[in-house]
JSON list of C-alpha atoms in Angstrom, two decimals:
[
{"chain": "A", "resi": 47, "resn": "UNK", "atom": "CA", "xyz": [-62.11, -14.66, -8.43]},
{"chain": "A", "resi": 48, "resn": "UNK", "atom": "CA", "xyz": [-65.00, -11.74, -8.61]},
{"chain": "A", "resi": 49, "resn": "UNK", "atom": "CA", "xyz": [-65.90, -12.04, -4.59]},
{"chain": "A", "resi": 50, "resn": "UNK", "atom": "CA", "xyz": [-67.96, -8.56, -4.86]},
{"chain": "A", "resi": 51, "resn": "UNK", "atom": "CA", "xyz": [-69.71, -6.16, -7.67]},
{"chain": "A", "resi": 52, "resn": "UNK", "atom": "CA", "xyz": [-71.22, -2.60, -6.86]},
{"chain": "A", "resi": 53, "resn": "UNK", "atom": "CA", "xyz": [-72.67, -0.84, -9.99]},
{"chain": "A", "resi": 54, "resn": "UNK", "atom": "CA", "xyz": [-76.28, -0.42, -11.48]},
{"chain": "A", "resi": 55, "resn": "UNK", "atom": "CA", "xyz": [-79.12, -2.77, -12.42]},
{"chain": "A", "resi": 56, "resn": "UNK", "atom": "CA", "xyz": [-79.65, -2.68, -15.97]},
{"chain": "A", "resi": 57, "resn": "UNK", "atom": "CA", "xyz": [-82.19, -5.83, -16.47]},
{"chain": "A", "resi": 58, "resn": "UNK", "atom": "CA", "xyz": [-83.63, -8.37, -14.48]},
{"chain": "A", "resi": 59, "resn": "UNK", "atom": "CA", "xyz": [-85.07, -12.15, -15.30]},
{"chain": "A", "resi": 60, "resn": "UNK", "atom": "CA", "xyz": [-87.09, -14.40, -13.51]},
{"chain": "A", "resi": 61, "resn": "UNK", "atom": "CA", "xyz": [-83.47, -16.15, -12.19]},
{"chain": "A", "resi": 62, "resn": "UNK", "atom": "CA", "xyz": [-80.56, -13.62, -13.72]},
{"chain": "A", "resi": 63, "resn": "UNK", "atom": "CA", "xyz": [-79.46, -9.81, -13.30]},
{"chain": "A", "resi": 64, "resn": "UNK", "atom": "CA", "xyz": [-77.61, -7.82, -15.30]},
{"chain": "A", "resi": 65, "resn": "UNK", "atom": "CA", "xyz": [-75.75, -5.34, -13.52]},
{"chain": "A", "resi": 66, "resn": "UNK", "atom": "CA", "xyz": [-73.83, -2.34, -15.19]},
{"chain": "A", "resi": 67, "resn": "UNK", "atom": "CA", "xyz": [-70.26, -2.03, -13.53]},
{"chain": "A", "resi": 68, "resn": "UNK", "atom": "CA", "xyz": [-68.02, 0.84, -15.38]},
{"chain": "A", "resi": 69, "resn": "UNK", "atom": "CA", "xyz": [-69.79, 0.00, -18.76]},
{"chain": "A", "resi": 70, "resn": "UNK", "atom": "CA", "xyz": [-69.71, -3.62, -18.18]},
{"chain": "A", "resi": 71, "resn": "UNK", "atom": "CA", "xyz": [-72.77, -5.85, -18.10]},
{"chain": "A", "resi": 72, "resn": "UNK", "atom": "CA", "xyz": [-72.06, -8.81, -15.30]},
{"chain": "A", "resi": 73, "resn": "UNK", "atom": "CA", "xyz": [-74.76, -12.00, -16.09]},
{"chain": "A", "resi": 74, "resn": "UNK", "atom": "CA", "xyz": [-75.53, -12.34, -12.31]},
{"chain": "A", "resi": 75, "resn": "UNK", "atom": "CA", "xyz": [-77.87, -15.95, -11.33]},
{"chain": "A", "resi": 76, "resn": "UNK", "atom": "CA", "xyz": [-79.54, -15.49, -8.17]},
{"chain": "A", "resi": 77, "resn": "UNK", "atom": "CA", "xyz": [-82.46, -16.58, -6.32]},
{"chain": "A", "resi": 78, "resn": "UNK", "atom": "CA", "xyz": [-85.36, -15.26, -6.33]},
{"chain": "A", "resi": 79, "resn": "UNK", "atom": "CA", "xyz": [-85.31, -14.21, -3.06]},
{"chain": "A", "resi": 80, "resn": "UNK", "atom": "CA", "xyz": [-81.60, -12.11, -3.87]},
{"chain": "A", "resi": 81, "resn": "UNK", "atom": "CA", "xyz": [-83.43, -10.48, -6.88]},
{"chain": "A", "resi": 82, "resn": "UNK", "atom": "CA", "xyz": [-86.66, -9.58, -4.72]},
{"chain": "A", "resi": 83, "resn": "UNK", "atom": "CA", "xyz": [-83.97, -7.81, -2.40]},
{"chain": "A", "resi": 84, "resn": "UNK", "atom": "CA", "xyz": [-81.72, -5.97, -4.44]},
{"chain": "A", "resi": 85, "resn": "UNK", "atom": "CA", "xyz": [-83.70, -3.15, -6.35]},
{"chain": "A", "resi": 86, "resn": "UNK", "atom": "CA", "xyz": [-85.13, -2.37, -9.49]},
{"chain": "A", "resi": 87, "resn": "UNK", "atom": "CA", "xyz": [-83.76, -1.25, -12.77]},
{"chain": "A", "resi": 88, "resn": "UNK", "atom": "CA", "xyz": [-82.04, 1.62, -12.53]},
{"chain": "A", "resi": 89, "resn": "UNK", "atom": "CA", "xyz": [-80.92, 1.04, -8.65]},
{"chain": "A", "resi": 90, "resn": "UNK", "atom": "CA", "xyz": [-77.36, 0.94, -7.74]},
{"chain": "A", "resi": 91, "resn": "UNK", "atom": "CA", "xyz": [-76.87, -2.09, -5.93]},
{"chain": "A", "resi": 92, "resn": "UNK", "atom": "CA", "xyz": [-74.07, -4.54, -4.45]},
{"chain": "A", "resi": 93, "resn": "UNK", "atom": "CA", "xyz": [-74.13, -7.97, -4.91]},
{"chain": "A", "resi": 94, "resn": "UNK", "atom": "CA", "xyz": [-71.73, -10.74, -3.47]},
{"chain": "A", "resi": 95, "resn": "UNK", "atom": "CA", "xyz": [-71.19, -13.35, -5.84]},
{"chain": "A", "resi": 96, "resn": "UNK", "atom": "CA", "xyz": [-69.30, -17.09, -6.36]},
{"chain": "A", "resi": 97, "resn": "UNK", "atom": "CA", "xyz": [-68.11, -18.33, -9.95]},
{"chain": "A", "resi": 98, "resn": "UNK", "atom": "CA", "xyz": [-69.21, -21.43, -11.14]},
{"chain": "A", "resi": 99, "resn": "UNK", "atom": "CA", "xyz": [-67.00, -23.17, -13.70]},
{"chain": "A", "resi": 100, "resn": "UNK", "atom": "CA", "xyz": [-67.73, -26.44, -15.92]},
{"chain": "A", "resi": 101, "resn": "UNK", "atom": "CA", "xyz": [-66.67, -28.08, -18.44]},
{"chain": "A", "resi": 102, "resn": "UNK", "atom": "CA", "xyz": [-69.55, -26.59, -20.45]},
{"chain": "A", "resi": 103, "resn": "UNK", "atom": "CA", "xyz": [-70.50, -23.45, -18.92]},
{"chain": "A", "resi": 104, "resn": "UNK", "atom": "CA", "xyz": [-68.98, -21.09, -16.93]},
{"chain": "A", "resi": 105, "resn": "UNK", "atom": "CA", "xyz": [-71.91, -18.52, -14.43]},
{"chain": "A", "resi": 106, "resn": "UNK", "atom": "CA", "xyz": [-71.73, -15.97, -11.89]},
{"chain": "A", "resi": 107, "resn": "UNK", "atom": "CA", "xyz": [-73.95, -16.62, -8.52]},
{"chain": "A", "resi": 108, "resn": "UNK", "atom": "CA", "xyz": [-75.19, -13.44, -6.46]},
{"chain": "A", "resi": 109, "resn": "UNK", "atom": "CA", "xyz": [-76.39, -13.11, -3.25]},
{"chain": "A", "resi": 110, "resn": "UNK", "atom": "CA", "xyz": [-77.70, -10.18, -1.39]},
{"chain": "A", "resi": 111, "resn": "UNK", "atom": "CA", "xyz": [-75.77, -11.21, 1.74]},
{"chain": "A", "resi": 112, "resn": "UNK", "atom": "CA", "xyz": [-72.41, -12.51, 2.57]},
{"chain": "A", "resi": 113, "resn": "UNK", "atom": "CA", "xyz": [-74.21, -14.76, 4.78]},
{"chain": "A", "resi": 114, "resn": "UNK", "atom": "CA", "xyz": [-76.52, -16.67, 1.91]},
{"chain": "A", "resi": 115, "resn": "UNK", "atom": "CA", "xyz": [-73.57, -17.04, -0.27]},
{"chain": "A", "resi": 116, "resn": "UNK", "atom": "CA", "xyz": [-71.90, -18.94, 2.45]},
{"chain": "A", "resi": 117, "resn": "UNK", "atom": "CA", "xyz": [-75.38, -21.14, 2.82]},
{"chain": "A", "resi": 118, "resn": "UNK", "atom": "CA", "xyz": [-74.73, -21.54, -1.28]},
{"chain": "A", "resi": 119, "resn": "UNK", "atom": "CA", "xyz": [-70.90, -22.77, -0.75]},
{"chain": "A", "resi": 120, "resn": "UNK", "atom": "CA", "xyz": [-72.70, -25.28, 1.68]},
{"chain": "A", "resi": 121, "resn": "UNK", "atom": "CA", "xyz": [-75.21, -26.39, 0.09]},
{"chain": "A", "resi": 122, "resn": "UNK", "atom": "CA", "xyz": [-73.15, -27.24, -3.52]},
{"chain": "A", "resi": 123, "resn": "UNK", "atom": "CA", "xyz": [-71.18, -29.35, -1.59]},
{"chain": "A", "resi": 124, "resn": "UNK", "atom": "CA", "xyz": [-73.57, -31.48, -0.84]},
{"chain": "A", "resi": 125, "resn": "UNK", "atom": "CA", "xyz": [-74.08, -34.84, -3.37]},
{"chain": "A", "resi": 126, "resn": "UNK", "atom": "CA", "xyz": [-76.17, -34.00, -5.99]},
{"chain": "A", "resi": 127, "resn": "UNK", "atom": "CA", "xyz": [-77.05, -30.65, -5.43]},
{"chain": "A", "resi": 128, "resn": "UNK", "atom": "CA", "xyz": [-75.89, -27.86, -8.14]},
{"chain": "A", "resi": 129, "resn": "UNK", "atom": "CA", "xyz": [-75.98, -24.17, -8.51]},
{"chain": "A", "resi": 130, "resn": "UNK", "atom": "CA", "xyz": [-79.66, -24.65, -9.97]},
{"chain": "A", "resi": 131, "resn": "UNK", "atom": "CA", "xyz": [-80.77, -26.63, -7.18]},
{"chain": "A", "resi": 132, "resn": "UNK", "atom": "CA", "xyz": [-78.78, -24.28, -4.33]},
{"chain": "A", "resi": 133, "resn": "UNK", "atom": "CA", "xyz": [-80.47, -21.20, -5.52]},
{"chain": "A", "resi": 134, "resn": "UNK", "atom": "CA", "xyz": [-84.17, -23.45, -5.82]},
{"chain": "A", "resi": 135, "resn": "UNK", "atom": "CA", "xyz": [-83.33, -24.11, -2.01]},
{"chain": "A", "resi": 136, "resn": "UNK", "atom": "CA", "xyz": [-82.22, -20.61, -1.28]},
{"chain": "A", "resi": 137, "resn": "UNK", "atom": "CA", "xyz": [-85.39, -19.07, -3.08]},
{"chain": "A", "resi": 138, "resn": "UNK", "atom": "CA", "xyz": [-87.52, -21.01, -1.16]},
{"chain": "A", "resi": 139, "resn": "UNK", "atom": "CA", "xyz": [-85.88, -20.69, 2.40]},
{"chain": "A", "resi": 140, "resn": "UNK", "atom": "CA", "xyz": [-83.90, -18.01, 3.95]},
{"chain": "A", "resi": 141, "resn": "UNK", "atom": "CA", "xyz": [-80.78, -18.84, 5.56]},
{"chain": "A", "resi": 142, "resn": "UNK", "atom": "CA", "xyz": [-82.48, -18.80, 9.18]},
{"chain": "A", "resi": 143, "resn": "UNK", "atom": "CA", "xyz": [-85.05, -21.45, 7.90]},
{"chain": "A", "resi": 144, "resn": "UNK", "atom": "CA", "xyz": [-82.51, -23.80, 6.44]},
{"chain": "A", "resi": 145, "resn": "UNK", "atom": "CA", "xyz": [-80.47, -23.68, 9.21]},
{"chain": "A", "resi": 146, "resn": "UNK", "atom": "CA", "xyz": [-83.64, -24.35, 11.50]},
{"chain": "A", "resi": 147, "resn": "UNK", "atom": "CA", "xyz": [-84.37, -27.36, 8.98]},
{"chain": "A", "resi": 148, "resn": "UNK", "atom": "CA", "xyz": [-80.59, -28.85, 9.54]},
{"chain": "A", "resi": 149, "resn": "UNK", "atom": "CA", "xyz": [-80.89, -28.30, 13.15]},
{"chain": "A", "resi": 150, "resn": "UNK", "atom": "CA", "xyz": [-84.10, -30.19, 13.57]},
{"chain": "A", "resi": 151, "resn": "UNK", "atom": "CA", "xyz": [-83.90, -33.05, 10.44]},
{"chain": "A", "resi": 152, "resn": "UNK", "atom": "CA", "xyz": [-86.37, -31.21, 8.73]},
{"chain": "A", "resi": 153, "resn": "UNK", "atom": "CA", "xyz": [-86.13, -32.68, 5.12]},
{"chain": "A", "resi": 154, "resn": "UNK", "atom": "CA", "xyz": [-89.98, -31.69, 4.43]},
{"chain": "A", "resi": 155, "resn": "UNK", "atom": "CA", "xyz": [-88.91, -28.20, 4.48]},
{"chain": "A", "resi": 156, "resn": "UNK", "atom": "CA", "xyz": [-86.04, -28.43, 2.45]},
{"chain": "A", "resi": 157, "resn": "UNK", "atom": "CA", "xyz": [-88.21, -30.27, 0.15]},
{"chain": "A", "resi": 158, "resn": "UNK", "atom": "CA", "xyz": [-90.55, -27.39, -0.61]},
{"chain": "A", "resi": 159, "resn": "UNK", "atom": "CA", "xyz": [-87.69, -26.32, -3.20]},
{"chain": "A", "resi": 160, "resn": "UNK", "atom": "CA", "xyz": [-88.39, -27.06, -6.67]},
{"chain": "A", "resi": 161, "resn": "UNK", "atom": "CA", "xyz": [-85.90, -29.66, -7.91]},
{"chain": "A", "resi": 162, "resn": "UNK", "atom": "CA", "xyz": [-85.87, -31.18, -4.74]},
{"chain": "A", "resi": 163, "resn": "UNK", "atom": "CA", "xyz": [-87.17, -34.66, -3.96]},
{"chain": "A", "resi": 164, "resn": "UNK", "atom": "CA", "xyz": [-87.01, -36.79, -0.38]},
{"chain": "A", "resi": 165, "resn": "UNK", "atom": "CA", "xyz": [-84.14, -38.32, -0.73]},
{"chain": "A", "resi": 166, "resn": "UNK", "atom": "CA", "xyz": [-81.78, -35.37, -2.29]},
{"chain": "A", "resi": 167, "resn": "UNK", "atom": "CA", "xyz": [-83.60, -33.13, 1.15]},
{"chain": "A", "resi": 168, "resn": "UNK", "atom": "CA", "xyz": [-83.11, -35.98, 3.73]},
{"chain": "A", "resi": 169, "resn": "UNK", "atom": "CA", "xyz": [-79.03, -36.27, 2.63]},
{"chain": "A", "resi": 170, "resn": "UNK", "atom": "CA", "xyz": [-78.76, -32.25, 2.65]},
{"chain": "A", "resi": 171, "resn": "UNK", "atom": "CA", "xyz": [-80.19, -31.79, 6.27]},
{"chain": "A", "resi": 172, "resn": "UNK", "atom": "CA", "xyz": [-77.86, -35.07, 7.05]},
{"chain": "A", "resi": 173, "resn": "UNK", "atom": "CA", "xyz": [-74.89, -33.94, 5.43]},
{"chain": "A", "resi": 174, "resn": "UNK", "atom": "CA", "xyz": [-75.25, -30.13, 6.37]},
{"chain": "A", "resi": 175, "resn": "UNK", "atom": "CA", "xyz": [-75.29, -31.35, 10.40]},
{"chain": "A", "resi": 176, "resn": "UNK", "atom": "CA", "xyz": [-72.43, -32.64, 10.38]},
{"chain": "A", "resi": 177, "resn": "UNK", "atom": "CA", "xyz": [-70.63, -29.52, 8.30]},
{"chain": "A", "resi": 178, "resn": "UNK", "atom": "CA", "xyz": [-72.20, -26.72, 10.06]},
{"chain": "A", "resi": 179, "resn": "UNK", "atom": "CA", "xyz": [-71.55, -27.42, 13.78]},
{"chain": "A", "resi": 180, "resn": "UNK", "atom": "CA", "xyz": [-72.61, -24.54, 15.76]},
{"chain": "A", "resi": 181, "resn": "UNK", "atom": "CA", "xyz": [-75.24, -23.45, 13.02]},
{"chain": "A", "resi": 182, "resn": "UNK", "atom": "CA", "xyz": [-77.14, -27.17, 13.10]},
{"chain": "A", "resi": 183, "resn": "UNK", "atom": "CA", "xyz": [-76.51, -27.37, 17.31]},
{"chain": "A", "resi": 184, "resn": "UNK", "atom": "CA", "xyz": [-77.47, -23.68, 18.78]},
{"chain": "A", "resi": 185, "resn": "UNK", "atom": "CA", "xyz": [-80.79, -23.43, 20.46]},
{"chain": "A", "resi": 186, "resn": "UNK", "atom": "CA", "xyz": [-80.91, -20.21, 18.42]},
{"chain": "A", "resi": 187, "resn": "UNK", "atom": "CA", "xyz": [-79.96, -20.91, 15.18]},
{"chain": "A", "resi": 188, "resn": "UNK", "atom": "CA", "xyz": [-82.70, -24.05, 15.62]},
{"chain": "A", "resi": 189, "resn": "UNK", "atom": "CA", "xyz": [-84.98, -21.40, 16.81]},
{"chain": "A", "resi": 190, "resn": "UNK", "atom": "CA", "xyz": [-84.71, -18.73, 14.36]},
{"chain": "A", "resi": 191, "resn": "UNK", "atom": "CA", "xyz": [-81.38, -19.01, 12.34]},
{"chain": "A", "resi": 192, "resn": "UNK", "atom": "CA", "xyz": [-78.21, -17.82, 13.79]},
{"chain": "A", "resi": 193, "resn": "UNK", "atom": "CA", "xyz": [-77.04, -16.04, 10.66]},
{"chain": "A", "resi": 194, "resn": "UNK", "atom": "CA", "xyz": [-79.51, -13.76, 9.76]},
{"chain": "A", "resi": 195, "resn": "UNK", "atom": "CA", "xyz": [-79.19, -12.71, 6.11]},
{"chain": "A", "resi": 196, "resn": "UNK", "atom": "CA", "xyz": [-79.91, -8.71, 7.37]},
{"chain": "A", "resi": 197, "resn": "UNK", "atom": "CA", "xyz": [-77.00, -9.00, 9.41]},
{"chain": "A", "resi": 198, "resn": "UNK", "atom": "CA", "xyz": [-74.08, -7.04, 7.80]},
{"chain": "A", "resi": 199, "resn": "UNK", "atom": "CA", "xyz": [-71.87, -7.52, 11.01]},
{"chain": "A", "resi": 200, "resn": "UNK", "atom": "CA", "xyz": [-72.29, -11.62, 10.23]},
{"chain": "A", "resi": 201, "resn": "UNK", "atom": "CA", "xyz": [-71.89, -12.20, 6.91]},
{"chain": "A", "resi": 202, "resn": "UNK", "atom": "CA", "xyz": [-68.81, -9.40, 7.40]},
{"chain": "A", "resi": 203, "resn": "UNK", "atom": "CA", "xyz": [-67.22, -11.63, 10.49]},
{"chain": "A", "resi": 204, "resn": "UNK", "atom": "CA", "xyz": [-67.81, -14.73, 8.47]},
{"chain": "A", "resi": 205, "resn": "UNK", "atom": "CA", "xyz": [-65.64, -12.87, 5.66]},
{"chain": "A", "resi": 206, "resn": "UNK", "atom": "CA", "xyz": [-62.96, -11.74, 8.56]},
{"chain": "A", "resi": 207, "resn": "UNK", "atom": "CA", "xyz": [-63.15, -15.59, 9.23]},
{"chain": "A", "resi": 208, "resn": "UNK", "atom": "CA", "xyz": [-62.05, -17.13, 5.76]},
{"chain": "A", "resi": 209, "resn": "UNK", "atom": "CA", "xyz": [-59.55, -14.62, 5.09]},
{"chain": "A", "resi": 210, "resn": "UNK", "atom": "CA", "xyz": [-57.88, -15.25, 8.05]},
{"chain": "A", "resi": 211, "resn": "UNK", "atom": "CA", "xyz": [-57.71, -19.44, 6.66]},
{"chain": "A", "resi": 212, "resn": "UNK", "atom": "CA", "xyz": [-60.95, -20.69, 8.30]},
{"chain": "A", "resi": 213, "resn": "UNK", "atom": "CA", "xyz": [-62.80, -22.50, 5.91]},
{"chain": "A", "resi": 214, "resn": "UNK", "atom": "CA", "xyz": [-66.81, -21.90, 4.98]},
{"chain": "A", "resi": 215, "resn": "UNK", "atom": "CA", "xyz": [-68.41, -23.70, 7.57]},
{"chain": "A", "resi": 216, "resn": "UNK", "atom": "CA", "xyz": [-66.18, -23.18, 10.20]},
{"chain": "A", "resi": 217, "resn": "UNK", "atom": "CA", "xyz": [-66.08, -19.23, 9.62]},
{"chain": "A", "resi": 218, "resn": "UNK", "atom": "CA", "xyz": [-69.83, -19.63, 9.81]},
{"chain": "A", "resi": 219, "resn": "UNK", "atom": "CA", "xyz": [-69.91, -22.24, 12.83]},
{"chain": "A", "resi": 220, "resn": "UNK", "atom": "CA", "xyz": [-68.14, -19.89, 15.01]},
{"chain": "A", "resi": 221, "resn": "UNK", "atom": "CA", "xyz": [-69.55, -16.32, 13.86]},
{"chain": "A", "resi": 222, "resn": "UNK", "atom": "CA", "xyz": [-73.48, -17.93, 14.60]},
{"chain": "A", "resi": 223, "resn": "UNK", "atom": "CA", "xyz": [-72.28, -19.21, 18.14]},
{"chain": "A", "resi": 224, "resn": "UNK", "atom": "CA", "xyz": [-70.51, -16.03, 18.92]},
{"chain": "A", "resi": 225, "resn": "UNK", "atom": "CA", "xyz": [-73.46, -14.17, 17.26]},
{"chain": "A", "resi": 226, "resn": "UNK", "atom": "CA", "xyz": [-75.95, -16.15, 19.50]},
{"chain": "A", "resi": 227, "resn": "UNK", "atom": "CA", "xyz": [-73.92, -15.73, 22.71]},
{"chain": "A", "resi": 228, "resn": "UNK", "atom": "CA", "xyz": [-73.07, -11.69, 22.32]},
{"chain": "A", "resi": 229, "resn": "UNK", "atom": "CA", "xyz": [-77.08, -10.88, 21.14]},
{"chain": "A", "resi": 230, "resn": "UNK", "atom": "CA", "xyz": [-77.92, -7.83, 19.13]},
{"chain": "A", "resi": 231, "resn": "UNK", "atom": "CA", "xyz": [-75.85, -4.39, 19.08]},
{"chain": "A", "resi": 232, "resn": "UNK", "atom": "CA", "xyz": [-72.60, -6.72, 19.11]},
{"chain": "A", "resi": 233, "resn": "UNK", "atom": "CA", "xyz": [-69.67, -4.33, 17.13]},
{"chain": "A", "resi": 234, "resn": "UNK", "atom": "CA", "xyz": [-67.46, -6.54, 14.29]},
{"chain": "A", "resi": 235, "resn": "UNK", "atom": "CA", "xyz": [-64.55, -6.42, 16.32]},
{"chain": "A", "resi": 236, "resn": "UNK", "atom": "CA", "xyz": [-66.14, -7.95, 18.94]},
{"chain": "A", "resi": 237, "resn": "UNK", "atom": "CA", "xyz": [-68.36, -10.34, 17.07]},
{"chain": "A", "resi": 238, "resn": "UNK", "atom": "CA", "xyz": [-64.89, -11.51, 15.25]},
{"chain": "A", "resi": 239, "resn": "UNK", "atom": "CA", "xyz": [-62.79, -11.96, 18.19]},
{"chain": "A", "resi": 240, "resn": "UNK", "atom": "CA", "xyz": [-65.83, -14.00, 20.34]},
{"chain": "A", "resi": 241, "resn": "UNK", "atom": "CA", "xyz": [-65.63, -15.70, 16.80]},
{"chain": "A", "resi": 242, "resn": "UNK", "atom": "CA", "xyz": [-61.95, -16.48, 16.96]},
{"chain": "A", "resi": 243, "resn": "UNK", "atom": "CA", "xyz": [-62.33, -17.99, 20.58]},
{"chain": "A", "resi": 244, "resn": "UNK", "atom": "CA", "xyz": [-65.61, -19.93, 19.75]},
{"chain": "A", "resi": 245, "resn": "UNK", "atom": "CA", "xyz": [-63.38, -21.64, 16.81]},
{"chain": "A", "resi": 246, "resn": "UNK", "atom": "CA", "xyz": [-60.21, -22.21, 18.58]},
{"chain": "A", "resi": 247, "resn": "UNK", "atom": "CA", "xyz": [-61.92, -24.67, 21.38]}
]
């Protein structure tokens, strides 16, 4: 599994990046968003990523935060919703507006995503409440996202999270309500450990 790749940008497409690691070229699909973010040609950029696999085809996802890939993991597991469709949704929302869409039943938002009709966005914000806990129920997170895609410390506690045997959307449950209860200038260590009481009640 290819969690991570750091090397340099050596094309970009309207929904793919190829980057250059040690003289290999990685096809990377992203959103639009993710490819706004990470540079130019030329720039040396990090990317996390998530391997899709079919019976047909086989891609690499990126994501310019550890946090959005974790919205991606969500969102995929949702009926009827695809890589395609997850990156439509995370082009046209940022991770603090879809989780402000969950918390509130917002399906016209998550509709503004190409691909996405009323009844595909009505089960995502239904589905998504009841699989991201904290993120759906904070007063933060419904007033501004409580995973903030900037936030290295976040996406980096959701990471401690699942490699300590948390899954997805509990890692990202408990790092948003520890995140929205500690405020800004929280360190990782103590973002993580708030994290690893928030999830044990």
């Amino acid at each position: 599994m290819i969690a991570k790749l750091t090397g340099t940008i050596d094309e970009i497409g309207t929904d793919n990046i190829v980057l250059d690691v040690n003289g290999v070229g990685y096809l990377v699909f992203a959103s639009s968003r993710t490819i706004t973010a990470i540079g130019g040609v030329g720039d040396g950029a990090t990317i996390y990523t998530e391997m899709q696999v079919s019976e047909t085809d086989m891609r690499l996802m990126g994501f310019a935060s550890g946090s959005e890939r974790d919205w991606f993991r969500l969102l995929i597991s949702v009926q009827g919703v695809g890589g395609k469709v997850a990156l439509a949704i995370l082009s046209a929302l940022e991770p603090s507006e879809i989780s402000r869409a969950v918390a509130t039943g917002d399906k016209a938002m998550v509709a503004r995503a190409n691909g996405v009709g009323p009844k595909l966005a009505l089960r995502i914000v239904n589905e998504l409440k009841d699989k991201v806990g904290a993120i759906a129920t904070d007063p933060v997170a419904g007033s501004g996202g409580a995973i903030h895609a900037s936030s290295n410390n976040s996406a980096d506690a959701v990471s401690a999270l699942q490699n300590l045997g948390f899954k997805p959307a509990e890692a990202s449950a408990a790092v948003a309500a520890a995140d929205a209860e500690a405020g800004d200038g929280v360190t990782l260590d103590a973002l993580v450990r708030l994290a690893l009481k928030k999830a044990a009640r």
